[in-house]
Tab-separated table of C-alpha atoms and ligand atoms in Angstrom:
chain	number	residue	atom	x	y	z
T	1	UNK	CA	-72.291	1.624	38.412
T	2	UNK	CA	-71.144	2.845	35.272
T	3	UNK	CA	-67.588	4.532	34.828
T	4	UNK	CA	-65.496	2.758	37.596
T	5	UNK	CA	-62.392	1.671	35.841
T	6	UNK	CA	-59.513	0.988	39.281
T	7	UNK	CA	-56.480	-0.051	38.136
T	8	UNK	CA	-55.520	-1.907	40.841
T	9	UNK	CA	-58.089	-4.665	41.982
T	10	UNK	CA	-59.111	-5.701	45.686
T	11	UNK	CA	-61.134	-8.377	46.300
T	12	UNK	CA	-64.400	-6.203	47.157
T	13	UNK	CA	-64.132	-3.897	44.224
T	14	UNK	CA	-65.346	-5.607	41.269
T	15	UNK	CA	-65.343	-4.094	38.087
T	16	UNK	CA	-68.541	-3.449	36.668
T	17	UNK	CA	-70.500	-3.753	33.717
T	18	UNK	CA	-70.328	-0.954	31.958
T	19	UNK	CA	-72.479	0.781	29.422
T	20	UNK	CA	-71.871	1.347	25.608
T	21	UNK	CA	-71.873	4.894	25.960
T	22	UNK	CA	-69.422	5.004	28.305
T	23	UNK	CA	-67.046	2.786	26.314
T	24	UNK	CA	-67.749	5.253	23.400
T	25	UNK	CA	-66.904	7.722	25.935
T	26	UNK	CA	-63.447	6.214	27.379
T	27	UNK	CA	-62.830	6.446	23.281
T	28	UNK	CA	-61.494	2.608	23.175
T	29	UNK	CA	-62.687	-0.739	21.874
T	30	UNK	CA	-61.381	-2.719	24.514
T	31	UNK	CA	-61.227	-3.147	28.302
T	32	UNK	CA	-58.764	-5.250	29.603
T	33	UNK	CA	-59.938	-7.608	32.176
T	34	UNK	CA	-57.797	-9.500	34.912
T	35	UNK	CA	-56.508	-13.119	34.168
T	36	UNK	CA	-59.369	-15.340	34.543
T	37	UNK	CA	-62.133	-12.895	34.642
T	38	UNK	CA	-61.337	-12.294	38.388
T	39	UNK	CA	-63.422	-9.805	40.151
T	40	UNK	CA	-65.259	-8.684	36.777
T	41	UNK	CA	-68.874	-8.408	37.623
T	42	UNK	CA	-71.130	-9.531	34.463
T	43	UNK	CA	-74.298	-9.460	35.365
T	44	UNK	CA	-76.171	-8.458	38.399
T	45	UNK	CA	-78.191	-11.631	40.209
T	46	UNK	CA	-80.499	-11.681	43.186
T	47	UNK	CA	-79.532	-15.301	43.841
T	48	UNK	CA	-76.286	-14.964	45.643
T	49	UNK	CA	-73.032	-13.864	46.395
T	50	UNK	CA	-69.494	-15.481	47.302
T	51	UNK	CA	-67.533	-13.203	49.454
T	52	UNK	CA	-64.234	-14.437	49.269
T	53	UNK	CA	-62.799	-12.315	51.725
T	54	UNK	CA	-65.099	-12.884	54.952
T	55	UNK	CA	-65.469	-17.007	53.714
T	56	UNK	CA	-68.861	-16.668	53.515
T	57	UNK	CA	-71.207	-17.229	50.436
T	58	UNK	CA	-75.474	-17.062	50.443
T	59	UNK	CA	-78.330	-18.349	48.433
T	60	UNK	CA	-80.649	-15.252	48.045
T	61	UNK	CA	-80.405	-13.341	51.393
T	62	UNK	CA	-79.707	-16.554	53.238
T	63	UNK	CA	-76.700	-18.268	54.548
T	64	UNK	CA	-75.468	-21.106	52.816
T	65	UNK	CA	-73.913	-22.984	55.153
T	66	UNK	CA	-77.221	-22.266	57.634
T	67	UNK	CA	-79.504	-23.345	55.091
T	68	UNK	CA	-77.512	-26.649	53.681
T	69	UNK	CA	-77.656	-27.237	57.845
T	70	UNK	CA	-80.811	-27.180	58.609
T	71	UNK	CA	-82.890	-27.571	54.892
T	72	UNK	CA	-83.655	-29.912	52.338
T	73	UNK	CA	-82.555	-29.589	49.137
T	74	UNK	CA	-85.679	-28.921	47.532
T	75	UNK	CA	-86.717	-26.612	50.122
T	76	UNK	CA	-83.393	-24.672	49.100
T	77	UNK	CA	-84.642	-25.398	45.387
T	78	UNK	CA	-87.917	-23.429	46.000
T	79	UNK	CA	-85.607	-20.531	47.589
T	80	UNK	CA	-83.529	-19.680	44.326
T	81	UNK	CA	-86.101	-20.538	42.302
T	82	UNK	CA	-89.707	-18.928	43.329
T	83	UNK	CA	-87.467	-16.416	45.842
T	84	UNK	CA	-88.236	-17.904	49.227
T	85	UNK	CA	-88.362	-20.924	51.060
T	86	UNK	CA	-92.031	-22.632	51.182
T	87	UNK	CA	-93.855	-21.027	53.688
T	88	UNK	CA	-95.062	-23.873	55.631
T	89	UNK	CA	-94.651	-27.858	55.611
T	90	UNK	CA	-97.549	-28.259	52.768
T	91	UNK	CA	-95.923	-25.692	50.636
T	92	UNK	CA	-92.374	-28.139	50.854
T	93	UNK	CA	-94.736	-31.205	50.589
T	94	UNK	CA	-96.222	-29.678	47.444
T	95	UNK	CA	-92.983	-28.459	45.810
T	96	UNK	CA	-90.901	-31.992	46.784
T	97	UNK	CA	-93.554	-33.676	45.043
T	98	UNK	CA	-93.416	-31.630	41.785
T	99	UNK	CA	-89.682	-32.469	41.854
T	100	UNK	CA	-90.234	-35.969	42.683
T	101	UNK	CA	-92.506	-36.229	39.885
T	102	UNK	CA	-89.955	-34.120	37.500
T	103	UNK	CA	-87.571	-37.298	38.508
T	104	UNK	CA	-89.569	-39.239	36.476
T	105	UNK	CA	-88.775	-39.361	32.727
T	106	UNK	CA	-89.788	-42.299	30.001
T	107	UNK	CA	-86.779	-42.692	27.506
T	108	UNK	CA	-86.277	-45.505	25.428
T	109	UNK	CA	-84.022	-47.860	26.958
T	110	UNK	CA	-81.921	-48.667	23.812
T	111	UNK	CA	-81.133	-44.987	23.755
T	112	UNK	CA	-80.088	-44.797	27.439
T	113	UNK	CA	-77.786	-47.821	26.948
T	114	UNK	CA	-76.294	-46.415	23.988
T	115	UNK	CA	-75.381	-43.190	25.442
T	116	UNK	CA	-73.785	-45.335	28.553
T	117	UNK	CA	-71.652	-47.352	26.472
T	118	UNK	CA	-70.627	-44.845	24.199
T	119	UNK	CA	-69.314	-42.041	26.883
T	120	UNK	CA	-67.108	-41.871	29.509
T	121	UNK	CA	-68.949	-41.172	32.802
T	122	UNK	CA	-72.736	-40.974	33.165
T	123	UNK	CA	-72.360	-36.819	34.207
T	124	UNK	CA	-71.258	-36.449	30.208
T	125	UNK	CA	-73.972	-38.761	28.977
T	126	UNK	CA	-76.271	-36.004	30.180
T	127	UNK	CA	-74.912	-33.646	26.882
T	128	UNK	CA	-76.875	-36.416	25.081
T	129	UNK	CA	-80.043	-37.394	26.949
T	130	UNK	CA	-80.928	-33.990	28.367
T	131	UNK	CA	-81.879	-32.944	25.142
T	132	UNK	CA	-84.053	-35.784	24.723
T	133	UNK	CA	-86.322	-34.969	27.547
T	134	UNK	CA	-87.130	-32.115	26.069
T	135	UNK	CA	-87.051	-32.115	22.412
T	136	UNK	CA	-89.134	-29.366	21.274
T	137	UNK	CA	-86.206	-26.958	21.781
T	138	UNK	CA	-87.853	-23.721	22.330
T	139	UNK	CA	-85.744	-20.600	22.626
T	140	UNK	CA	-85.241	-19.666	26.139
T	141	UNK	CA	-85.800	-16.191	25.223
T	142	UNK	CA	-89.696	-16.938	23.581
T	143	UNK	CA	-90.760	-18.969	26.522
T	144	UNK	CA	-93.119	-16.918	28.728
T	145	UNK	CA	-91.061	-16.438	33.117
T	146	UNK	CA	-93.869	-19.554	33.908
T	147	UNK	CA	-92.927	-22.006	30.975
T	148	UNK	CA	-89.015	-21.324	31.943
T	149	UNK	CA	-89.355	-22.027	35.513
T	150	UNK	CA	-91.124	-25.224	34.748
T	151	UNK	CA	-88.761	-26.506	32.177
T	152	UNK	CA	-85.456	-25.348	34.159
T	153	UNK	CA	-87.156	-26.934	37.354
T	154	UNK	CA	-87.994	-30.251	35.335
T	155	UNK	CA	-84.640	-30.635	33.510
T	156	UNK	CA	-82.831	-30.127	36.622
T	157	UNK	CA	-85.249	-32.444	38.410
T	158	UNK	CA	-84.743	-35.156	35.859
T	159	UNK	CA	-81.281	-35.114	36.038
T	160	UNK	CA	-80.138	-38.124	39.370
T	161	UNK	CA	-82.615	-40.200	37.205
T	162	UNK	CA	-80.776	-40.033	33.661
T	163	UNK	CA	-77.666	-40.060	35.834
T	164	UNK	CA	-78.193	-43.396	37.951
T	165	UNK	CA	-79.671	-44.985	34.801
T	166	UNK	CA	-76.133	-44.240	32.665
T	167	UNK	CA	-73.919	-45.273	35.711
T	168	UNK	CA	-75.881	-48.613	36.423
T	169	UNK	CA	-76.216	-49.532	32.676
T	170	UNK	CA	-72.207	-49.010	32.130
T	171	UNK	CA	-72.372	-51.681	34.458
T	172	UNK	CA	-74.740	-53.780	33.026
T	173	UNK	CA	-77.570	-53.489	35.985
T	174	UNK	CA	-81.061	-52.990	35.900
T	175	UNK	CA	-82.098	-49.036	36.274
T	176	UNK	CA	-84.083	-48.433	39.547
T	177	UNK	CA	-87.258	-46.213	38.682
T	178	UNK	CA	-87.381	-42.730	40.548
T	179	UNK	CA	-89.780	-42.800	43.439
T	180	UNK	CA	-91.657	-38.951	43.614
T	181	UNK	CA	-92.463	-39.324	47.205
T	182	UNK	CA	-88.630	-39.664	48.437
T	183	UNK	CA	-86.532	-36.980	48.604
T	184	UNK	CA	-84.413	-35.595	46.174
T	185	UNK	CA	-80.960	-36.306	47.975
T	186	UNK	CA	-82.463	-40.249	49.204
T	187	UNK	CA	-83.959	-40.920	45.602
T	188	UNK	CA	-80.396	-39.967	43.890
T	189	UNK	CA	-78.423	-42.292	46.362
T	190	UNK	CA	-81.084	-45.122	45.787
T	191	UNK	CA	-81.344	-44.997	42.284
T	192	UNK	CA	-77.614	-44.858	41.616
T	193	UNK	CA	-76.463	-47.654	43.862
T	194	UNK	CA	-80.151	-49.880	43.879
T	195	UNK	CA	-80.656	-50.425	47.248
T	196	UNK	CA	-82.046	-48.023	50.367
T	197	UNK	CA	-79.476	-46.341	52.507
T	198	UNK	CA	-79.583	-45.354	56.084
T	199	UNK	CA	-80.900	-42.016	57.197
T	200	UNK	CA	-77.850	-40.948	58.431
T	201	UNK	CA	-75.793	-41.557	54.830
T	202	UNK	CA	-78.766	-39.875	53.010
T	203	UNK	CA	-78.085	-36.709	55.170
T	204	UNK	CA	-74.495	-36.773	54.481
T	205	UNK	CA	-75.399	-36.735	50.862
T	206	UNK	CA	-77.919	-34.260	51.216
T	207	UNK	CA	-75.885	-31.636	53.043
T	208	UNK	CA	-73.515	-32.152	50.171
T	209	UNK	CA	-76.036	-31.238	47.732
T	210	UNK	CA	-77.393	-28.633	49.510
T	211	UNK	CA	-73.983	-26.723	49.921
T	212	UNK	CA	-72.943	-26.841	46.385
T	213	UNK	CA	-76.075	-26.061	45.044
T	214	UNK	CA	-74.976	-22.011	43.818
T	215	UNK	CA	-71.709	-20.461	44.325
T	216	UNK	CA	-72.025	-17.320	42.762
T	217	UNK	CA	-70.490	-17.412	38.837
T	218	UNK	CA	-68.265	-20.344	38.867
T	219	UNK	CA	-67.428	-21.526	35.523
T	220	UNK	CA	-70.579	-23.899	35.132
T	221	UNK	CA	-73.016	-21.197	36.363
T	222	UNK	CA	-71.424	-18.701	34.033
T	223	UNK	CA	-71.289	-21.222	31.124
T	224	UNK	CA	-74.860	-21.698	31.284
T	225	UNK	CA	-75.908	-18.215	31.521
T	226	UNK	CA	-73.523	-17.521	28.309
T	227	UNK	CA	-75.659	-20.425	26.300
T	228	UNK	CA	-79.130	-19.052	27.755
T	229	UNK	CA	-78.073	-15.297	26.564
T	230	UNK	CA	-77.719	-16.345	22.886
T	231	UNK	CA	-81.606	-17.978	23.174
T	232	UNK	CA	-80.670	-21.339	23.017
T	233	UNK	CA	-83.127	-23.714	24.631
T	234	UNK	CA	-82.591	-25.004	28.049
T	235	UNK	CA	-81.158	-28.283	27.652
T	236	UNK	CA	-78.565	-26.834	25.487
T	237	UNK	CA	-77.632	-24.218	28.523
T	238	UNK	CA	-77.625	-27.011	31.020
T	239	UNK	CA	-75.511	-29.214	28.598
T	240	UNK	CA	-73.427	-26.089	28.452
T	241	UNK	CA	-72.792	-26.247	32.346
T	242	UNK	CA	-72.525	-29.861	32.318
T	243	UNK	CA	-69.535	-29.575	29.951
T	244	UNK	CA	-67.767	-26.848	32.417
T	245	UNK	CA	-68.281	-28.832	35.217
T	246	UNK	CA	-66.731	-31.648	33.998
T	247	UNK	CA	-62.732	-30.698	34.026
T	248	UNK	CA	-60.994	-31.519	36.986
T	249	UNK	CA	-60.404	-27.927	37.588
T	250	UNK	CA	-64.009	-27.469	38.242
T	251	UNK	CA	-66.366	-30.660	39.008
T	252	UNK	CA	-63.943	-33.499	38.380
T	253	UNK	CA	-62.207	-32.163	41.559
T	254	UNK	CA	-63.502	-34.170	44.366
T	255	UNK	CA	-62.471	-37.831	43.115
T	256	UNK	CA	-58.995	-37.231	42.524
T	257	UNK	CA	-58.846	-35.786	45.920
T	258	UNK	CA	-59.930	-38.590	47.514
T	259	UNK	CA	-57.437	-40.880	45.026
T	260	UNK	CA	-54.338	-38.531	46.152
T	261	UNK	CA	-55.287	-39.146	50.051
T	262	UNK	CA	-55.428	-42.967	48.906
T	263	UNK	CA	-51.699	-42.603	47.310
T	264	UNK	CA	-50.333	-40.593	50.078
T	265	UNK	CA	-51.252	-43.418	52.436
T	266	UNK	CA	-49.007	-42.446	55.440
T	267	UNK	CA	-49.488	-39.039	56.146
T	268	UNK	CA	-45.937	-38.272	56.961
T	269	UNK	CA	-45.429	-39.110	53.467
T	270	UNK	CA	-47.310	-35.796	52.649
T	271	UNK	CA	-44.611	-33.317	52.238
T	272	UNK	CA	-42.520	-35.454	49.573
T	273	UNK	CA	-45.899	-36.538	47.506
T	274	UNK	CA	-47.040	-32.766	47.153
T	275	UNK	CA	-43.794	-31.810	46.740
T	276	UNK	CA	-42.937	-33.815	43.971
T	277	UNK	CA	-46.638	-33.002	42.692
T	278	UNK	CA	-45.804	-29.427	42.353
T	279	UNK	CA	-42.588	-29.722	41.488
T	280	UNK	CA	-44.029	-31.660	38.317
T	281	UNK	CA	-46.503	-28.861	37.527
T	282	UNK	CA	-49.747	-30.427	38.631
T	283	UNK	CA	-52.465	-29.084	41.046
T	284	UNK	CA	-53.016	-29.947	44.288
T	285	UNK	CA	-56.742	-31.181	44.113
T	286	UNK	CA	-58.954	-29.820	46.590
T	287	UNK	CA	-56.675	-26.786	47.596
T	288	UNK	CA	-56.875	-23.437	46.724
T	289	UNK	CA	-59.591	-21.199	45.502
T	290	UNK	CA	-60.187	-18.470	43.040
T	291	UNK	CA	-62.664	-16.371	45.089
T	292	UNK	CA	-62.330	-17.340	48.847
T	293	UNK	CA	-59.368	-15.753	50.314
T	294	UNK	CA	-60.368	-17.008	54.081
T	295	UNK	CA	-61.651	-20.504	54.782
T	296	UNK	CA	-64.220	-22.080	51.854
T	297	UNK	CA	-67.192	-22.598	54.272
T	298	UNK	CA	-68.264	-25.388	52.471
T	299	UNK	CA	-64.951	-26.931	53.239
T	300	UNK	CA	-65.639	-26.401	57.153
T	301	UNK	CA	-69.634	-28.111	57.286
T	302	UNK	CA	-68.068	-31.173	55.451
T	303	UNK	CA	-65.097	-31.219	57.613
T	304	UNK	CA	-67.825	-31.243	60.305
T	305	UNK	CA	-70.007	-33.779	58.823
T	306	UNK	CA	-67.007	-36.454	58.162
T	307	UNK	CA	-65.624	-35.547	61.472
T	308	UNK	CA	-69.310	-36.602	63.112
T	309	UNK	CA	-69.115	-39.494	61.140
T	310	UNK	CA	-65.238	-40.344	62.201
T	311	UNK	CA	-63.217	-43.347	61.516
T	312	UNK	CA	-59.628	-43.628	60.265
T	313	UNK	CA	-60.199	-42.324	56.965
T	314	UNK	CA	-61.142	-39.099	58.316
T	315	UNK	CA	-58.522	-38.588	60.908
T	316	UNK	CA	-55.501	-39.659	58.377
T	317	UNK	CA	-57.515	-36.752	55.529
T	318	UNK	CA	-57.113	-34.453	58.502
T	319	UNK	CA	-53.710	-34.856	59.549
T	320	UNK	CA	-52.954	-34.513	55.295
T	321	UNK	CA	-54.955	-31.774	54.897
T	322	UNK	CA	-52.891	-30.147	57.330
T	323	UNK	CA	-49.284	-30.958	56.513
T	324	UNK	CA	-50.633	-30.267	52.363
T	325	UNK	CA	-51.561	-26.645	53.568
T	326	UNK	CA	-48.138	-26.244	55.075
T	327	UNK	CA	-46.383	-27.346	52.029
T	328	UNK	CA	-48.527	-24.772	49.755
T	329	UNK	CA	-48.331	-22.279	52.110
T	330	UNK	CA	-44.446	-22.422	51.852
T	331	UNK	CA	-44.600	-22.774	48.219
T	332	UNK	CA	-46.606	-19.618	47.744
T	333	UNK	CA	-46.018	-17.522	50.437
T	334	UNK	CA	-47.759	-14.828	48.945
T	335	UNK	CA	-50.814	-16.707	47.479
T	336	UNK	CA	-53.812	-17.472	50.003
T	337	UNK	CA	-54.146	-21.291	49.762
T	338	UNK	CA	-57.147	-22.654	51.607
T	339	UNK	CA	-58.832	-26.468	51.621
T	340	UNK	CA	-61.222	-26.050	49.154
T	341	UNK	CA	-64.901	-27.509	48.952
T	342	UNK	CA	-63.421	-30.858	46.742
T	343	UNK	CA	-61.304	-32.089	49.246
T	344	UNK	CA	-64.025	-32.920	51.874
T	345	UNK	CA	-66.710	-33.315	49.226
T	346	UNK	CA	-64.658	-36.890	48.504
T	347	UNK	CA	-64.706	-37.887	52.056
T	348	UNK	CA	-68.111	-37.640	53.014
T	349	UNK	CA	-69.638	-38.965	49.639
T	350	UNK	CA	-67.254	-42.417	49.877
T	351	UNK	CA	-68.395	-42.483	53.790
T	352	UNK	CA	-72.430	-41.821	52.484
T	353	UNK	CA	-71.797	-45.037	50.107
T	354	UNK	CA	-71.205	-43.529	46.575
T	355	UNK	CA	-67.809	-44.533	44.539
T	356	UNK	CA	-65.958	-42.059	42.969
T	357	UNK	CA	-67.288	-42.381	39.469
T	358	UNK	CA	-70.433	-41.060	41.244
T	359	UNK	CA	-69.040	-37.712	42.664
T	360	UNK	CA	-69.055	-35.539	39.850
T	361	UNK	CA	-72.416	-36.844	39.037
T	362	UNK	CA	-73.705	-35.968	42.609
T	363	UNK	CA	-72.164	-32.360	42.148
T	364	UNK	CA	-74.402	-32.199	38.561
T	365	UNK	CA	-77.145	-33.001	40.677
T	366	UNK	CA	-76.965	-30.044	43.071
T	367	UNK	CA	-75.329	-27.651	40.554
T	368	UNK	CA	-78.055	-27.963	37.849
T	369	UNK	CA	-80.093	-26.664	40.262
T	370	UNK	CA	-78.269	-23.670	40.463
T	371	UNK	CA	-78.236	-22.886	36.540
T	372	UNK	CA	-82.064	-23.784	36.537
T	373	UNK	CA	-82.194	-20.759	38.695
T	374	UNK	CA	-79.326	-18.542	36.596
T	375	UNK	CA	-80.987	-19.659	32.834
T	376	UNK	CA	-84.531	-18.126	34.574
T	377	UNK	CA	-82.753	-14.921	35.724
T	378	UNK	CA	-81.055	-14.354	32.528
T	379	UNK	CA	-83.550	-14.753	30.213
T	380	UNK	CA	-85.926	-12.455	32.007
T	381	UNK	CA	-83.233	-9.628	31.885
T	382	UNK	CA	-81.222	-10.677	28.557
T	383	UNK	CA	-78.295	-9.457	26.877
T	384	UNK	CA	-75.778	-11.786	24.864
T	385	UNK	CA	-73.355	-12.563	26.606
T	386	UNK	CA	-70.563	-11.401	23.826
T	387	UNK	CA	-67.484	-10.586	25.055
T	388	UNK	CA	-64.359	-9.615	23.057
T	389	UNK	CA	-60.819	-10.814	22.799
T	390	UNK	CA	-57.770	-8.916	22.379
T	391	UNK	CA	-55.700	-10.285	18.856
T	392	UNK	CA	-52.216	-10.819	19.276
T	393	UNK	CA	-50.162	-12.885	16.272
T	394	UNK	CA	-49.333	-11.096	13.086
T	395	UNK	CA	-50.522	-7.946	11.527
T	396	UNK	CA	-53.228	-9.789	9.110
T	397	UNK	CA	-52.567	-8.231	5.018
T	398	UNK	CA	-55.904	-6.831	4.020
T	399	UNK	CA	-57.343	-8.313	0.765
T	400	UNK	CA	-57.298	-6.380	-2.599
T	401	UNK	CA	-61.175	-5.296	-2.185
T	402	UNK	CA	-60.595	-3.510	1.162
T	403	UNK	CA	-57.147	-1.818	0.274
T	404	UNK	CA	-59.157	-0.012	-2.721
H	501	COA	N1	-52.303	-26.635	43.170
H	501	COA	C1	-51.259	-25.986	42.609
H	501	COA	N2	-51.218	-24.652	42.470
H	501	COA	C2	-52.249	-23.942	42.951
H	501	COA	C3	-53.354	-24.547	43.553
H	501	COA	C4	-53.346	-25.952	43.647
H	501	COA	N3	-54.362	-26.605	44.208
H	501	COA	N4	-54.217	-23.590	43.928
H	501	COA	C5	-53.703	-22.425	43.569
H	501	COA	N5	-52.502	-22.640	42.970
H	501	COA	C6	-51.614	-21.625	42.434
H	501	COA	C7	-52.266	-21.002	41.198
H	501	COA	O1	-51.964	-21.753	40.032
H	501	COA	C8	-51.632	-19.628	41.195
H	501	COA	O2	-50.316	-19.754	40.690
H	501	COA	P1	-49.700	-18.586	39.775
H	501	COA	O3	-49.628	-17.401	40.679
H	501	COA	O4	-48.352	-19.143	39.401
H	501	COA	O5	-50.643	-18.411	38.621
H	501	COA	C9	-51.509	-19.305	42.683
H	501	COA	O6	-51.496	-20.572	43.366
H	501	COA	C10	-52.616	-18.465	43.224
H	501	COA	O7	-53.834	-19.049	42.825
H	501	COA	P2	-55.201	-18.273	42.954
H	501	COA	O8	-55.148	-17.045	42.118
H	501	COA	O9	-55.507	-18.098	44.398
H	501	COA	O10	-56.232	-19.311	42.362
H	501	COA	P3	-56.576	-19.580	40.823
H	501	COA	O11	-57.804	-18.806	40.502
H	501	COA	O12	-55.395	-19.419	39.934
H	501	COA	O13	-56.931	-21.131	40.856
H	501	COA	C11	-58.165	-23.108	41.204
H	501	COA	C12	-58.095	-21.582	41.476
H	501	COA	C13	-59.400	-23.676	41.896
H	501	COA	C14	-58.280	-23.352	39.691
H	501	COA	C15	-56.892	-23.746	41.759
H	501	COA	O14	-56.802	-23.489	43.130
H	501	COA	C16	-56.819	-25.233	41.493
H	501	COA	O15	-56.489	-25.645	40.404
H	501	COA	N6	-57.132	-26.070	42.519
H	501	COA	C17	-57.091	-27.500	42.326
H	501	COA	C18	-58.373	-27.993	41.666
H	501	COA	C19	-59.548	-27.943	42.618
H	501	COA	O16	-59.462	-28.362	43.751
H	501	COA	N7	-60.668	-27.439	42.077
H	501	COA	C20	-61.892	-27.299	42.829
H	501	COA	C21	-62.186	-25.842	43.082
H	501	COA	S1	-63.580	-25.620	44.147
């Protein structure tokens, strides 16, 4: 593992950690890294893998896209968390209920309406009220593998309930109470918009959740895994990936997706409206990907589940999707643009009921699950997470003391 240093960098040869004696070896203090971080391994996980190149990413040594098909969420949950899926239907009984009764939190209600009115979507209100649920603020690093399980499971489990409380009370509504024995994905939906939905919505929302879950070391995943290495406790790590999740490069993706297919309108108006988009600088939202290099596979099931679901919407989003691809394509000929997760993601959420202020929240919701599972593997295996950067302006003038 140690030692590999390629020059050049393909998609399926990361570079590696390496060791401090072998940087004492190679005789330097720094090793230059691609843009980005791009295919720089940092740590070594058992709880998945994107490979960019086949479009195909796992939770554990499952399938992703199998499991969001055919599993709850909180099955999936028990997966990265306690390493396999619950061995029979008492075992998913027994763990749903644990995170149905996680989903239940008592905070005082002046607090929760201050935090609403005072930030800017109830996904960042989180930074604040996370904390709150649990305010002893051990050191991940002293808690024993058991007590960080249970608090990463129970933060992550309380989050659609400090969520749906912050969106309704922005909006000056009553905040529906968590039920334990609903599901995760049907409690969120409920909660957030105060009324029941049909079965079929809640399994739109629920594949959603289930696909986005883990995606190897996005930006969130690695944020919170940089917070957990230093010791903090875990509501500061989850605040951490709450905070990376929240630019529209990352979480804020899937709402402005569904906002440009709403300008567009026509889709033979396509080509001139990403064309002038680009031309301008901006990003296409929901296109393009830093990892996959062949279709996102997340991208395809939603595609899939708006495409069961059909209606207008979805047939004008395909005919854009299409014509935006062709304008990219030509744009970058030598980049590998693909329709990314976000672009979909928008689609089925608005069809399962939610509004758009609600779709980076519903990512948190998955996604937290994912650094619950990340903050438990790093702290049982830790090393700071320090790395270094390379200083560029002026030659700095040494002070009297150090010249002598
Ligand atoms: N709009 C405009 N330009 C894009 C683009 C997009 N959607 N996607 C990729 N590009 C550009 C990149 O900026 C890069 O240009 P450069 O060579 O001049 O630096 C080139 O195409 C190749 O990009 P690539 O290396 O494949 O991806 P990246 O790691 O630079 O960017 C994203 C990845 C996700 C940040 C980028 O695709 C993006 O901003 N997408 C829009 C936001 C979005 O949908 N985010 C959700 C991601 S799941």
């Amino acid at each position: 593992m140690a030692g590999l240093f390629p020059s050049t960098l393909i998609e399926s040869t990361l570079i590696n950690v390496v060791t401090s004696a072998t940087l004492e070896a190679m005789n330097t203090t720094f090793i230059d890294v691609p843009p980005g971080l791009k295919g720089v391994a940092v740590a070594d996980t058992m709880l998945g893998s994107v490979r960019g190149a086949e479009g195909f990413y796992h939770y554990r040594n499952h399938d992703a896209v199998e499991l969001a098909r055919t599993q709850s969420v909180t099955d999936i949950w028990h997966l990265l968390l306690d390493g396999s899926l619950p061995a029979d239907e008492i075992a998913s009984a027994r763990f749903a209920r644990e995170v149905g009764s996680g989903r239940v939190v008592d905070i005082d209600p002046v607090i929760v309406d201050a935090v609403a009115a005072a930030t800017q979507a109830p996904h960042l209100a989180l930074m604040s009220l996370l904390p709150l649920v649990a305010p002893e603020g051990r050191a991940t690093t002293e808690l024993d593998d058991g007590e960080r399980r249970a608090m990463a499971s129970r933060l992550a489990a309380v989050v659609p309930t400090l969520l749906a409380a912050t969106h309704r009370r922005r909006q000056g509504l009553d905040v529906v109470a968590p039920d334990p024995d609903r599901g995760h994905a049907e409690d969120w939906v409920r909660m957030a918009l105060g009324h029941d939905v049909d079965p079929d919505r809640v399994a739109m929302v629920e594949a959603y959740l289930s696909a986005t879950i883990d995606h190897g070391f996005n930006a969130s995943t690695f944020a919170t895994r940089v917070v957990t290495s230093t010791g903090a406790d875990v509501a500061a790590a989850m605040c951490a990936g709450v905070g990376a999740l929240s630019g529209p490069l990352h979480g804020g993706a899937p709402a402005l997706a569904l906002s440009m297919i709403d300008e567009i309108g026509d889709p033979t108006q396509t080509e001139a409206w990403v064309t002038a988009r680009l031309e301008a600088g901006h990003k296409i939202m929901g296109f393009g990907h830093a990892v996959y290099r062949a279709d996102d596979p997340r991208s395809l099931l939603l595609r899939g589940v708006a495409e069961r679901h059909g209606g207008e919407l979805v047939e004008r989003a395909i005919d854009i999707e299409e014509r935006i691809l062709a304008v990219m394509r030509a744009w970058k000929p030598d980049a590998v643009i693909v329709t990314n997760v976000e672009f979909y993601a928008g689609i089925v959420l608005h069809l399962a009921g939610l509004t758009p202020d609600l779709f980076t929240s519903t990512f948190t919701v998955s996604r937290v699950i994912g650094w619950a599972a990340h903050l438990v593997e790093q702290a049982a295996n830790n090393k700071i997470l320090r790395p270094s950067a390379r200083y560029v302006g002026p030659e700095p003038t040494k002070g009297a003391a150090m010249v002598s």
